[in-house]
Structures are given as structure tokens and as C-alpha cells.
XYZ file of C-alpha atoms in Angstrom:
378
model
C 4.716 -21.964 3.144
C 3.575 -19.299 5.965
C 3.529 -15.785 5.086
C 6.444 -14.673 7.256
C 8.805 -17.702 5.348
C 7.083 -16.930 1.531
C 8.389 -13.164 2.450
C 12.050 -14.205 3.618
C 12.561 -16.663 0.622
C 11.181 -13.848 -1.733
C 13.789 -10.942 0.176
C 16.551 -13.471 -0.522
C 16.029 -14.345 -3.922
C 14.902 -10.672 -5.222
C 16.438 -8.616 -2.206
C 16.555 -4.713 -4.788
C 12.720 -5.566 -6.700
C 11.298 -6.352 -3.102
C 12.946 -3.419 -1.554
C 11.631 -0.975 -4.224
C 8.397 -2.825 -4.141
C 8.162 -2.309 -0.376
C 9.585 1.621 0.125
C 6.286 2.899 -2.713
C 3.681 0.658 -0.777
C 4.942 1.370 2.318
C 4.687 5.277 1.474
C 1.114 5.065 -0.258
C -0.460 2.759 2.410
C 0.910 5.161 5.194
C -0.683 8.214 3.991
C -4.487 6.278 3.206
C -4.462 4.780 6.771
C -3.426 8.319 8.219
C -5.974 9.927 6.192
C -8.480 7.456 7.226
C -7.485 7.895 10.493
C -7.934 11.735 10.565
C -11.239 10.926 9.148
C -12.316 8.620 12.084
C -11.123 11.198 14.461
C -12.562 14.054 13.288
C -16.048 12.224 12.839
C -15.316 10.768 16.430
C -15.026 14.557 17.887
C -18.114 15.520 15.979
C -20.277 12.813 17.123
C -18.713 13.313 20.857
C -19.538 17.082 20.755
C -23.180 16.157 19.573
C -23.718 13.339 22.469
C -23.596 10.628 19.902
C -25.892 12.620 17.453
C -24.910 12.685 13.879
C -27.975 12.685 11.714
C -31.619 12.805 10.763
C -32.841 14.384 14.073
C -34.891 17.300 15.032
C -35.769 19.320 17.899
C -39.149 19.448 19.003
C -40.422 22.184 21.509
C -43.932 21.318 23.766
C -45.159 24.515 25.177
C -48.084 23.423 27.391
C -51.024 25.420 28.474
C -51.366 23.170 31.747
C -49.716 20.369 33.910
C -48.582 16.996 32.449
C -47.162 14.296 34.425
C -44.297 13.245 33.149
C -45.443 9.527 32.675
C -48.203 10.872 29.849
C -45.103 12.700 28.011
C -43.617 8.945 27.933
C -46.747 7.184 26.331
C -46.472 9.971 23.869
C -43.403 7.802 22.564
C -45.464 4.581 22.131
C -46.070 4.990 18.021
C -42.793 6.003 16.959
C -41.001 3.548 14.393
C -38.842 0.223 16.077
C -35.467 2.288 14.537
C -35.878 5.586 16.119
C -34.936 7.310 19.340
C -36.176 9.550 21.866
C -34.262 11.650 23.716
C -34.339 14.313 26.417
C -30.877 15.912 26.891
C -31.740 18.894 29.457
C -32.039 16.729 32.682
C -29.887 16.855 35.495
C -29.952 15.660 38.997
C -27.045 14.884 41.980
C -24.946 11.835 43.144
C -26.361 10.772 46.287
C -26.789 13.158 49.190
C -23.942 15.668 47.504
C -23.800 18.618 45.743
C -22.323 17.863 42.175
C -24.745 17.822 39.379
C -25.213 15.260 37.146
C -25.718 15.877 33.627
C -28.516 13.345 32.323
C -28.960 11.978 29.100
C -32.285 9.856 28.621
C -33.510 7.586 26.056
C -36.568 5.756 24.620
C -36.160 2.966 21.975
C -38.661 -0.424 20.834
C -36.349 -1.954 19.771
C -32.781 -2.982 19.983
C -31.048 -2.061 17.037
C -27.102 -0.876 18.012
C -27.021 2.217 16.964
C -25.804 3.792 20.096
C -22.592 6.165 18.710
C -20.893 6.438 21.757
C -17.900 4.514 22.998
C -18.604 1.906 25.581
C -15.633 1.122 27.722
C -16.810 -1.554 29.625
C -20.177 -3.199 30.148
C -22.853 -2.817 27.798
C -25.982 -0.750 26.343
C -29.275 -1.100 27.937
C -31.961 -2.804 26.123
C -35.332 -1.753 24.805
C -36.919 -4.441 27.184
C -35.192 -2.630 30.173
C -36.696 0.989 28.917
C -39.938 -0.823 28.931
C -40.039 -1.907 32.039
C -38.850 1.243 33.729
C -35.064 -0.274 35.111
C -32.952 1.178 36.758
C -30.069 0.914 34.991
C -27.090 3.376 33.804
C -24.310 3.806 31.607
C -22.163 6.011 33.738
C -18.982 8.355 32.373
C -15.808 7.365 33.089
C -15.036 9.951 35.786
C -18.268 8.818 37.549
C -16.986 4.964 38.695
C -15.273 6.859 41.859
C -18.779 7.115 42.990
C -20.226 3.531 42.797
C -20.590 1.401 45.590
C -20.888 -2.674 45.481
C -24.110 -4.316 46.545
C -23.839 -7.979 46.193
C -22.498 -8.684 42.738
C -23.820 -5.419 41.630
C -21.911 -2.107 41.061
C -24.568 1.051 41.818
C -24.552 4.563 41.997
C -27.204 6.587 44.149
C -28.867 9.930 42.190
C -31.225 11.682 43.269
C -32.930 9.284 45.889
C -32.976 6.457 43.866
C -30.093 3.692 43.205
C -29.049 2.714 40.002
C -27.528 -0.543 39.333
C -24.075 -0.098 36.564
C -24.285 -1.624 33.203
C -21.502 -0.168 31.486
C -18.708 2.671 31.490
C -18.753 5.057 28.519
C -15.496 7.503 27.289
C -12.215 7.095 25.701
C -9.748 5.131 27.005
C -6.435 7.316 25.675
C -7.928 10.795 26.560
C -10.346 13.200 28.113
C -13.943 13.214 26.514
C -17.384 15.111 27.428
C -18.930 11.841 28.392
C -16.629 11.191 31.191
C -19.518 13.143 33.288
C -22.667 11.869 31.815
C -24.712 9.712 32.850
C -27.120 7.933 30.112
C -30.129 5.898 31.427
C -34.052 4.882 29.838
C -36.456 8.027 30.455
C -38.819 5.245 32.084
C -36.390 5.284 35.141
C -35.110 8.886 35.352
C -35.033 10.302 39.305
C -38.215 11.899 40.805
C -36.397 15.107 40.975
C -35.564 15.542 37.132
C -38.763 14.793 36.182
C -40.350 17.847 38.338
C -37.369 20.088 36.867
C -38.227 19.092 33.466
C -42.109 20.706 33.654
C -41.027 23.619 35.840
C -41.498 26.636 33.158
C -44.584 24.374 31.244
C -42.090 24.010 28.425
C -40.258 21.213 27.721
C -37.964 19.747 24.595
C -37.522 16.636 23.038
C -35.149 14.943 20.378
C -36.320 12.412 17.751
C -33.562 10.755 16.178
C -34.396 8.348 13.053
C -32.532 6.079 11.787
C -34.915 4.617 8.927
C -36.163 7.922 7.543
C -39.365 8.119 9.076
C -39.154 11.345 11.116
C -42.042 12.935 9.302
C -44.293 10.090 10.301
C -42.604 9.590 14.025
C -43.102 13.325 14.337
C -46.710 13.462 13.190
C -47.966 10.496 15.978
C -46.064 12.544 18.682
C -47.921 15.430 18.127
C -51.067 13.998 17.806
C -50.445 12.192 21.146
C -49.286 15.275 22.675
C -52.548 16.442 21.800
C -54.456 14.415 23.024
C -53.116 15.143 26.684
C -53.405 19.115 25.996
C -55.199 19.820 23.133
C -53.744 23.948 23.727
C -50.209 22.575 23.598
C -47.637 24.264 21.103
C -45.533 21.869 19.387
C -42.696 22.983 17.257
C -39.703 21.323 15.391
C -36.746 21.922 13.821
C -33.876 20.489 12.254
C -30.442 20.003 14.478
C -27.389 20.829 13.234
C -26.095 17.826 14.044
C -28.678 16.460 12.062
C -25.919 16.938 9.037
C -24.261 13.937 7.694
C -21.318 13.817 9.673
C -19.437 11.691 7.618
C -19.965 12.940 4.410
C -19.100 16.344 6.265
C -16.035 15.146 7.205
C -14.906 13.743 3.758
C -15.343 16.955 2.045
C -13.452 18.396 4.537
C -10.297 15.771 3.958
C -10.781 16.175 -0.034
C -7.256 17.113 -0.454
C -5.607 14.317 1.986
C -7.609 11.565 0.144
C -7.396 12.547 -3.599
C -3.219 13.042 -2.267
C -3.879 9.475 -0.904
C -5.395 8.050 -3.702
C -3.094 9.098 -6.435
C 0.090 7.923 -4.590
C -1.320 5.037 -3.685
C -2.324 4.490 -7.767
C 1.100 5.904 -8.411
C 2.174 3.217 -6.165
C 0.534 0.500 -8.089
C 1.436 1.697 -11.479
C 5.096 1.026 -9.970
C 5.071 -2.390 -8.211
C 2.352 -3.826 -11.469
C 5.719 -2.295 -13.982
C 8.563 -4.152 -11.343
C 6.332 -7.481 -11.136
C 6.267 -7.161 -14.925
C 10.149 -7.426 -14.587
C 9.728 -10.053 -11.984
C 8.125 -12.523 -14.323
C 10.639 -12.146 -16.975
C 13.320 -12.967 -14.630
C 11.362 -16.204 -13.540
C 10.620 -17.342 -17.244
C 12.303 -20.491 -16.575
C 11.219 -21.136 -13.216
C 7.432 -21.159 -14.530
C 8.423 -22.953 -17.684
C 9.944 -25.556 -14.962
C 6.567 -25.950 -12.875
C 4.991 -25.981 -15.847
C 6.895 -29.211 -17.751
C 6.114 -30.945 -14.199
C 2.195 -30.645 -14.753
C 1.540 -27.430 -12.597
C -1.172 -25.389 -14.373
C -2.032 -21.726 -14.941
C -4.105 -21.353 -11.928
C -1.895 -23.022 -9.462
C 0.974 -20.831 -10.670
C -1.113 -17.469 -10.617
C -1.993 -18.730 -6.722
C 1.514 -19.123 -5.812
C 2.178 -15.770 -7.320
C -0.385 -14.070 -5.805
C 0.902 -15.638 -2.256
C 4.141 -14.000 -3.322
C 2.902 -10.462 -3.538
C 0.457 -11.452 -0.489
C 3.248 -11.947 1.612
C 4.596 -8.460 0.722
C 1.709 -6.420 0.606
C 0.653 -7.918 4.225
C 4.270 -7.551 5.741
C 4.617 -4.139 4.462
C 1.285 -3.203 5.895
C 1.947 -4.262 9.446
C 5.375 -2.102 9.172
C 3.054 0.999 8.056
C 0.608 -0.150 10.921
C 3.608 -0.261 13.576
C 5.154 3.464 12.215
C 2.520 4.895 12.267
C 1.213 3.975 15.898
C 4.738 5.118 16.938
C 4.004 8.454 14.639
C 0.636 9.111 16.907
C 2.161 8.423 20.118
C 5.148 10.966 19.233
C 2.046 13.634 17.659
C -0.073 13.446 20.689
C 3.012 13.922 22.845
C 3.737 17.019 21.136
C 0.364 18.454 19.880
C -2.192 16.700 21.576
C -3.673 15.043 18.354
C -4.272 11.300 17.740
C -3.931 9.229 14.600
C -4.910 5.723 16.300
C -4.421 2.775 14.711
C -8.285 1.432 15.020
C -9.504 -1.894 13.933
C -10.819 0.223 11.054
C -7.205 0.576 10.349
C -6.510 -2.687 10.587
C -9.490 -4.089 8.384
C -8.887 -1.471 5.862
C -5.351 -2.240 5.441
C -5.784 -5.692 5.083
C -8.406 -4.897 1.969
C -5.938 -2.800 0.531
C -3.074 -4.967 1.080
C -5.216 -8.294 -0.840
C -6.446 -5.722 -3.521
C -3.014 -4.850 -4.006
C -1.505 -8.413 -4.360
C -4.584 -9.116 -7.046
C -4.130 -6.070 -8.937
C -0.226 -6.653 -9.033
C -0.145 -10.416 -9.988
C -2.612 -9.515 -12.982
C -0.583 -8.148 -15.760
C 2.786 -10.336 -14.660
C 0.061 -13.690 -14.735
C -1.443 -12.478 -18.418
C 2.101 -12.946 -19.463
C 2.796 -15.908 -17.668
C 0.130 -17.855 -19.214
C 2.072 -16.863 -22.476
C 5.031 -18.810 -21.586
C 5.522 -21.913 -23.391
C 7.671 -24.339 -21.310
C 9.665 -25.435 -24.270
C 10.284 -21.827 -25.424
C 11.274 -20.998 -21.975
C 13.904 -23.941 -21.591
C 15.425 -22.479 -24.791
C 16.900 -19.467 -22.432
């Protein structure tokens, strides 16, 4: 029997009980989902402001005593760990022969670990292999698509004096963001004019992002390699403000709403368990008849679980639809988003399954004690 038919059957058989059940569960899941959406929104906003950086990063400042070739700087990255990245954020160039400046973020990494932390609307990220080969590929901010052109089956853009293949676009579908006019590309393929500007004042800066807590060894290898090129250079490092754990920071800022959500959910579960216990008492005769026909306790447990799951799932879907409508209204009025994301859906699905399990445990214990003969005497 599918979930919808099972739900309709429960509504018809126990309308008042099911409605009470749904109201309490709807309120608790809605508040939990909104709280989770707020956490995700705040986390994404902070990561967006930090260009995708969210933890374990160091600013590295290099003061050179002589002119350094940019390609030699790239060679100093070769010993970083596989899960670390080097990023240069203070680069710029222009589109083709125009005067519009672009903010360029150039990256270097040696393995495809998937930790990009910025939204790709379509396309893909460049790979470690493309970086090592110096492939002229770029990810463009959403607003820059108008400057692209087709070359056969490839979409391209001219940056500086070079043509780059566009492999993807970044940004947010539903709102403007700082990504919209940003270009991401491999460090090994940045325009020549950007390379020259990078060393204009004999100083340069890098960002070391460590995903495996190896920033100390990565930093030391960078310093050693830079000193090989310029023994008199000065290399300093400082932890970035962005390297604070964003997730924990956001959780602390939302501690109040999280606590309220958990308390309401707890009260809702207690209420539902009480209702479900009453439900079992109503169905003693039905359970006894099933047992007399050879249906065992486990089969009855599964039946009860599916009944409660049908209610929690349907109520969860209703709460998510309501949240989506609420988000649209709040966005129109205040410009604030409470997106229903795939994370919301997954979390709500897990909660609905756990709720059904918790709800059915207490009544099932009572159900197992029911004797077919005793129940049929009622």
C-alpha cells in the first residue's frame, strides 16, 4: 500500500487523532526547517563574503629583494599537501580590448578533492590536471556570460590578450552575489598583464587553504622554496579572519532558535507518543484479530510504523511547501531568503523517519503484550 493511500486510510479511520498528531508535528518540523534554513543562509553568506574560504587558511606575505619570475613562484607550490590549495586573490585584468576590469581569483591544487565552497550554476570546476598543464579554462561569474562568444562547440571569453574556454558559471540563481563579476582560473594560466602587476611593488601575497590540518608543514615548504629563489626575501604569515570555523560560529549565533526548535520538537514527540498510545488502545481488537491469523509482532510493528510514517512524511511535505511560500513572501517584503534546499529535504526526511520510529516504540511495547484471547473478549 502506498504512502498516500495509507495516509487517507488513517484520516478516515481516526480523523481527530490524526489532525492533532499533524498539527503538533507540523509546527515542530516547520520551526526546525526554518532554523536550519537560517543557519545555511548565514553560513553561505559568510562564505560568499570570503570568496569560498571558511576555515584553516593563512595569509602569506612575501617581500622580495629582487625581481622574481611568476613561473618560479608557481614552482614553490609543488610540495604542498594534496588536500591544500594556494589562492591568489589580488589579481585583475580586463575583458578583451575593453576597459572593464575583472576580479580574478587564481587557484592551485594537486588533487581533485571537491572542496570548492562556491555555487556552480552550470558547468564544472577546473581539475588538478588542467592546473598542472596550464590549461586556459575559467569559471565566470553569472553576469559575465554576456561577454562570451562561441568558437565551434566551445564557449570562450577574451581576458587580457588571451582566450579562455568557459567551463562553468558561478553565482546564485535567485539573487545577486559577489560571485557575479568574479573569474576563477588556474594560477598556471593567468594573463601576462596580471603576472606583471602581481610583482609591481616587489611584494606579493598568497592564501594557503589547508583542508587536512597540514598548514604548518605546507607553510614551511613554501618558505623553504621561496628562500631558494630569493634568500633575502621576507616571508610572513598570519591567520585570516575567515579561517574561524564558520559553521560553529553560525551555530553559536543561532543557539536560541536551535534550542527553541529542539524543545518544541521534543514536546511534539511527547504529545505524539501519548496520542499513539491512545491509538493502540483503540485498536486492541484489530491487533488481536491480526495475531489470531498468525501475524507476528514484528509484522504488526512494521504496519504501525508505516502508518505513522505516512503521516509524518505527508506533514513534512506540507511544512516544506508552506516554508517555500513563506520564503517567497518574506523575500518580497524584506529581501531575506529561507530557501527549501535539498539539505532541508534530507534533514526533514531523516527527522520524519526517526519521529515515526520513536512514536511507534512505546505503543508497540503495549501491543506486544496484547493477548489475542484477552483482546477479543473486549
